[in-house]
CSV table of C-alpha atoms and ligand atoms in Angstrom, one decimal:
chain,number,residue,atom,x,y,z
A,1,MET,CA,16.3,-0.4,9.3
A,2,ALA,CA,15.2,2.5,10.8
A,3,ALA,CA,12.3,4.3,9.3
A,4,ASN,CA,12.0,7.9,8.8
A,5,VAL,CA,8.7,9.3,10.1
A,6,GLU,CA,7.6,12.5,9.2
A,7,VAL,CA,4.0,14.1,11.0
A,8,ILE,CA,1.8,16.3,9.5
A,9,GLU,CA,-1.1,18.5,10.3
A,10,PRO,CA,-4.5,16.8,9.1
A,11,ARG,CA,-5.3,19.4,7.0
A,12,LEU,CA,-2.7,19.3,4.8
A,13,PHE,CA,-2.0,15.8,5.3
A,14,GLU,CA,-3.6,14.2,1.8
A,15,SER,CA,-1.6,16.8,0.0
A,16,VAL,CA,1.7,16.6,1.8
A,17,ILE,CA,1.6,12.5,0.8
A,18,ALA,CA,0.4,13.3,-2.7
A,19,ASP,CA,3.5,15.3,-3.5
A,20,GLU,CA,5.8,13.3,-2.3
A,21,ILE,CA,4.4,10.1,-4.1
A,22,VAL,CA,4.5,12.7,-7.4
A,23,ALA,CA,7.9,13.4,-6.7
A,24,VAL,CA,8.6,9.6,-6.1
A,25,ILE,CA,6.5,8.7,-9.9
A,26,ASN,CA,8.6,11.3,-11.7
A,27,GLU,CA,12.1,10.5,-10.1
A,28,VAL,CA,11.0,6.8,-11.3
A,29,LEU,CA,10.1,7.9,-15.1
A,30,GLY,CA,13.5,10.1,-15.3
A,31,GLU,CA,15.2,6.7,-15.5
A,32,HIS,CA,12.8,3.8,-16.2
A,33,PRO,CA,10.0,3.3,-18.7
A,34,TYR,CA,7.3,3.0,-16.3
A,35,CYS,CA,6.7,3.1,-12.4
A,36,ALA,CA,5.1,0.9,-10.6
A,37,ILE,CA,2.9,1.0,-7.4
A,38,SER,CA,1.5,-1.2,-5.4
A,39,LEU,CA,-1.5,0.3,-3.9
A,40,ALA,CA,-2.6,0.9,-0.1
A,41,GLY,CA,-6.3,-0.4,0.7
A,42,GLY,CA,-8.8,0.3,3.6
A,43,SER,CA,-10.1,3.7,3.7
A,44,THR,CA,-7.2,6.3,5.2
A,45,PRO,CA,-5.8,6.7,1.1
A,46,GLY,CA,-8.7,7.4,0.0
A,47,GLY,CA,-8.0,10.9,0.5
A,48,VAL,CA,-4.6,10.9,-0.8
A,49,TYR,CA,-5.7,9.3,-4.2
A,50,ARG,CA,-7.9,12.2,-4.5
A,51,ALA,CA,-5.7,14.7,-4.0
A,52,LEU,CA,-3.2,13.0,-6.6
A,53,ALA,CA,-6.4,13.0,-8.6
A,54,ARG,CA,-7.1,16.6,-8.7
A,55,PRO,CA,-4.7,19.6,-10.3
A,56,PRO,CA,-1.9,20.5,-10.2
A,57,ARG,CA,-1.1,16.4,-9.7
A,58,LEU,CA,-3.3,15.5,-12.0
A,59,ASP,CA,-1.2,17.2,-14.9
A,60,ASP,CA,2.3,16.6,-13.2
A,61,VAL,CA,2.6,13.0,-13.5
A,62,GLU,CA,3.1,11.1,-17.3
A,63,TRP,CA,0.7,8.7,-15.8
A,64,LYS,CA,-0.1,6.4,-18.7
A,65,ARG,CA,3.6,5.1,-17.8
A,66,VAL,CA,2.4,4.5,-14.3
A,67,LYS,CA,1.5,0.6,-13.5
A,68,LEU,CA,-1.1,0.2,-10.5
A,69,PHE,CA,-1.1,-3.0,-8.4
A,70,LEU,CA,-2.8,-3.2,-4.7
A,71,GLY,CA,-1.1,-4.7,-1.8
A,72,ASP,CA,-4.0,-6.3,-0.5
A,73,GLU,CA,-7.7,-6.9,-1.4
A,74,ARG,CA,-11.0,-8.6,-0.4
A,75,TRP,CA,-12.2,-11.6,-1.8
A,76,VAL,CA,-15.3,-9.8,-2.8
A,77,PRO,CA,-16.8,-8.4,-6.1
A,78,ILE,CA,-15.0,-5.6,-8.1
A,79,ASP,CA,-18.0,-3.8,-7.4
A,80,ASP,CA,-18.7,-4.4,-3.8
A,81,THR,CA,-18.4,-1.8,-1.0
A,82,GLN,CA,-15.3,-3.9,0.6
A,83,SER,CA,-13.5,-3.9,-2.4
A,84,ASN,CA,-10.1,-2.0,-2.1
A,85,PHE,CA,-10.0,-1.3,-6.3
A,86,ARG,CA,-13.2,-0.1,-5.7
A,87,MET,CA,-12.1,2.6,-3.8
A,88,VAL,CA,-9.2,3.0,-5.8
A,89,ARG,CA,-11.1,3.7,-9.1
A,90,GLU,CA,-13.8,5.9,-7.3
A,91,THR,CA,-10.9,8.0,-5.7
A,92,MET,CA,-8.2,8.2,-8.6
A,93,LEU,CA,-8.8,6.2,-11.1
A,94,SER,CA,-12.1,7.3,-12.7
A,95,LEU,CA,-10.8,10.7,-11.8
A,96,LEU,CA,-7.7,11.2,-14.0
A,97,PRO,CA,-7.8,12.0,-17.6
A,98,GLU,CA,-6.9,9.2,-20.8
A,99,PRO,CA,-4.7,7.5,-21.4
A,100,GLY,CA,-4.6,7.0,-17.4
A,101,PRO,CA,-2.5,4.6,-15.7
A,102,LYS,CA,-2.6,1.0,-15.9
A,103,ALA,CA,-3.9,-0.5,-13.2
A,104,PHE,CA,-4.6,-4.1,-11.8
A,105,PRO,CA,-7.3,-5.2,-9.9
A,106,VAL,CA,-7.6,-8.9,-8.3
A,107,ASP,CA,-9.4,-11.5,-9.9
A,108,THR,CA,-11.7,-12.3,-7.9
A,109,THR,CA,-14.0,-14.3,-9.7
A,110,LEU,CA,-12.1,-17.1,-9.9
A,111,ALA,CA,-12.8,-20.6,-7.9
A,112,SER,CA,-11.1,-19.4,-4.6
A,113,PRO,CA,-8.8,-17.0,-2.7
A,114,ALA,CA,-5.9,-19.2,-3.0
A,115,GLU,CA,-7.1,-19.4,-6.9
A,116,SER,CA,-7.1,-15.2,-7.2
A,117,ALA,CA,-4.2,-15.2,-4.7
A,118,LYS,CA,-1.7,-17.6,-7.5
A,119,ALA,CA,-3.3,-15.7,-10.5
A,120,TYR,CA,-1.9,-12.1,-9.1
A,121,ALA,CA,1.2,-13.4,-8.3
A,122,SER,CA,1.4,-14.8,-12.1
A,123,LEU,CA,0.4,-11.6,-13.2
A,124,LEU,CA,2.8,-9.7,-11.0
A,125,LYS,CA,5.6,-11.6,-12.5
A,126,ARG,CA,4.1,-10.8,-16.0
A,127,GLU,CA,4.3,-7.4,-15.3
A,128,LEU,CA,7.1,-6.0,-13.7
A,129,ALA,CA,10.8,-6.8,-13.2
A,130,ALA,CA,12.6,-9.0,-11.0
A,131,ASP,CA,14.8,-7.8,-8.5
A,132,SER,CA,18.1,-10.1,-7.4
A,133,GLN,CA,15.9,-12.4,-5.7
A,134,GLY,CA,13.3,-13.0,-8.1
A,135,ALA,CA,10.6,-11.1,-6.5
A,136,PRO,CA,8.9,-8.5,-8.6
A,137,HIS,CA,9.9,-5.2,-8.1
A,138,PHE,CA,8.3,-2.4,-7.0
A,139,HIS,CA,9.6,1.0,-7.1
A,140,LEU,CA,6.8,2.4,-4.6
A,141,VAL,CA,4.4,0.7,-1.7
A,142,LEU,CA,1.9,2.4,-0.4
A,143,LEU,CA,0.2,0.6,3.0
A,144,GLY,CA,-1.8,1.5,5.3
A,145,VAL,CA,-1.6,-0.1,9.8
A,146,GLY,CA,-4.5,-1.4,11.2
A,147,SER,CA,-5.5,-0.8,15.0
A,148,ASP,CA,-4.3,-4.9,15.8
A,149,GLY,CA,-0.7,-4.4,13.9
A,150,HIS,CA,-1.7,-5.8,10.7
A,151,THR,CA,-0.6,-4.1,7.7
A,152,ALA,CA,-1.6,-5.0,3.6
A,153,SER,CA,-4.0,-7.9,5.0
A,154,LEU,CA,-0.6,-9.5,7.0
A,155,PHE,CA,-2.8,-9.7,10.2
A,156,PRO,CA,-0.7,-10.7,13.6
A,157,GLY,CA,-0.3,-14.9,14.4
A,158,ASP,CA,-0.7,-15.2,10.5
A,159,PRO,CA,1.8,-17.6,9.2
A,160,LEU,CA,1.8,-15.6,5.6
A,161,VAL,CA,3.5,-13.0,7.9
A,162,ALA,CA,6.8,-15.2,7.9
A,163,ASP,CA,6.7,-16.3,4.5
A,164,GLY,CA,9.5,-15.0,2.7
A,165,ALA,CA,9.4,-16.9,-0.6
A,166,LEU,CA,5.1,-15.1,-1.0
A,167,VAL,CA,4.4,-13.5,-3.6
A,168,ALA,CA,0.6,-13.4,-3.2
A,169,GLY,CA,-1.5,-15.5,-0.5
A,170,ALA,CA,-4.9,-15.9,0.8
A,171,CYS,CA,-6.0,-15.4,4.4
A,172,LYS,CA,-8.8,-14.7,6.3
A,173,ASP,CA,-9.3,-11.0,8.5
A,174,PRO,CA,-9.3,-12.5,11.9
A,175,SER,CA,-12.2,-9.4,13.0
A,176,GLY,CA,-14.5,-9.4,9.7
A,177,GLN,CA,-13.6,-13.3,8.5
A,178,THR,CA,-13.8,-12.3,5.1
A,179,ASP,CA,-11.5,-13.4,2.6
A,180,ARG,CA,-8.4,-11.4,1.7
A,181,ILE,CA,-5.4,-11.4,-1.2
A,182,THR,CA,-2.1,-10.1,0.5
A,183,LEU,CA,0.9,-9.8,-1.3
A,184,GLY,CA,4.2,-11.1,0.7
A,185,PRO,CA,6.4,-9.7,2.7
A,186,SER,CA,9.4,-10.0,0.5
A,187,VAL,CA,7.3,-8.7,-2.7
A,188,LEU,CA,6.0,-5.4,0.1
A,189,PHE,CA,9.3,-4.8,1.5
A,190,ARG,CA,11.9,-5.2,-0.8
A,191,ALA,CA,10.3,-2.3,-3.0
A,192,ASP,CA,12.8,0.7,-3.4
A,193,LYS,CA,10.1,2.7,-1.1
A,194,VAL,CA,7.8,2.3,1.4
A,195,PHE,CA,5.3,4.7,2.5
A,196,PHE,CA,2.8,4.0,5.8
A,197,ILE,CA,-0.1,6.4,5.6
A,198,VAL,CA,-1.4,6.6,9.4
A,199,LYS,CA,-4.3,9.2,10.1
A,200,GLY,CA,-6.1,9.3,13.3
A,201,GLU,CA,-5.9,9.6,17.3
A,202,GLU,CA,-7.3,6.0,16.9
A,203,LYS,CA,-3.9,5.1,15.1
A,204,ALA,CA,-1.8,6.6,17.8
A,205,GLU,CA,-1.1,3.6,20.4
A,206,VAL,CA,-0.6,1.4,16.8
A,207,VAL,CA,1.9,3.6,15.6
A,208,ARG,CA,3.9,3.7,19.2
A,209,ARG,CA,3.8,-0.4,19.0
A,210,ILE,CA,5.0,-0.1,15.6
A,211,LEU,CA,8.2,2.4,15.9
A,212,GLU,CA,8.5,2.6,19.9
A,213,GLY,CA,7.7,-1.2,20.8
A,214,SER,CA,9.5,-4.5,20.8
A,215,GLU,CA,7.0,-7.0,19.8
A,216,THR,CA,7.7,-9.3,17.3
A,217,VAL,CA,6.4,-8.7,13.7
A,218,ASN,CA,4.1,-11.8,14.2
A,219,GLU,CA,2.5,-9.6,16.7
A,220,VAL,CA,2.7,-6.5,15.4
A,221,PRO,CA,2.7,-7.4,11.4
A,222,ALA,CA,3.9,-3.4,10.3
A,223,ARG,CA,7.1,-4.2,12.4
A,224,LEU,CA,8.2,-6.1,9.2
A,225,TYR,CA,9.1,-2.5,8.3
A,226,ALA,CA,12.4,-2.8,10.3
A,227,ASP,CA,14.3,-5.6,8.1
A,228,ALA,CA,13.1,-4.0,5.3
A,229,HIS,CA,15.0,-3.5,1.8
A,230,SER,CA,13.4,-0.7,1.3
A,231,GLU,CA,14.0,3.0,2.5
A,232,VAL,CA,10.7,3.2,4.7
A,233,THR,CA,9.1,6.3,5.5
A,234,PHE,CA,5.9,6.7,8.2
A,235,PHE,CA,3.2,9.5,7.4
A,236,VAL,CA,1.4,10.2,10.2
A,237,ASP,CA,-1.0,13.1,11.2
A,238,SER,CA,-0.5,14.4,14.7
A,239,GLY,CA,-3.4,12.1,15.9
A,240,ALA,CA,-1.7,9.5,14.7
A,241,ALA,CA,1.7,10.5,16.1
A,242,LYS,CA,0.5,11.0,20.0
A,243,HIS,CA,1.9,8.2,22.0
A,244,LEU,CA,5.6,8.6,20.1
A,245,SER,CA,8.5,9.8,22.7
A,246,ARG,CA,9.5,11.7,20.4
B,301,6PG,C1,-7.5,-3.1,3.8
B,301,6PG,C2,-6.0,-2.6,4.2
B,301,6PG,C3,-5.1,-2.6,5.8
B,301,6PG,C4,-5.7,-1.0,5.8
B,301,6PG,C5,-5.4,-1.2,6.9
B,301,6PG,C6,-6.2,0.1,7.6
B,301,6PG,O1,-7.7,-4.2,2.8
B,301,6PG,O2,-8.3,-2.7,4.8
B,301,6PG,O3,-5.4,-2.7,3.2
B,301,6PG,O4,-4.4,-3.2,6.0
B,301,6PG,O5,-4.7,-0.2,5.1
B,301,6PG,O6,-6.3,-2.3,8.0
B,301,6PG,O7,-7.6,0.4,7.2
B,301,6PG,P1,-7.5,2.3,7.5
B,301,6PG,O8,-7.1,3.0,6.6
B,301,6PG,O9,-9.6,1.8,6.8
B,301,6PG,O10,-7.9,2.6,9.0
């Protein structure tokens, strides 16, 4: 499936994406009791989450009807500086008025990353409706990409990249060797909409590989978008779009 590509000026990047997210949430809430979103981790999305948590968007959404989950998490304590949930709490949850969204962190206090992944998969099945294939259904999935082509914590060469039955699994970040929990490809790429959020010239080459290359998904997991059952949009700033031919 082809993806939409939106190239945005760096200074407008966060606010344009935040407006798009608000529009999706309100479209979903017009037809459903809640809106289920899988959030991206890492550093890029923090500015988008801050933009969601300030006027006018702050008041444009009935946040109590939004359910927030993590597309992946580092297996660290929830107050660790590496925790994606901590980043989400600091950049959005702590800034939204009560009653805010219902946010579901990964329980990283369990005996092992595998136990945490198993518990998160059960939580997703409990909290979300199942789609036609029985997978927990998201209305919107936000994703970043690493310079090696990973997305969420689906890393090049990791067997999870090809695990179509996986709801949530445990793996390791090959660069940092930190344990990770990640949602599986079929959960992430069966959402109604998938927004990739990629900023910075240092991502220009991986964006070219993802959108214009011919490598396999095992080599560049973010290329899973091409087989998505979702409407996929890449929001890239002009720096990250620099190596694109069109
Ligand atoms: C994580 C993320 C990961 C991230 C990319 C990009 O837990 O690190 O989920 O997939 O989106 O590595 O990270 P940056 O936004 O920090 O470049």
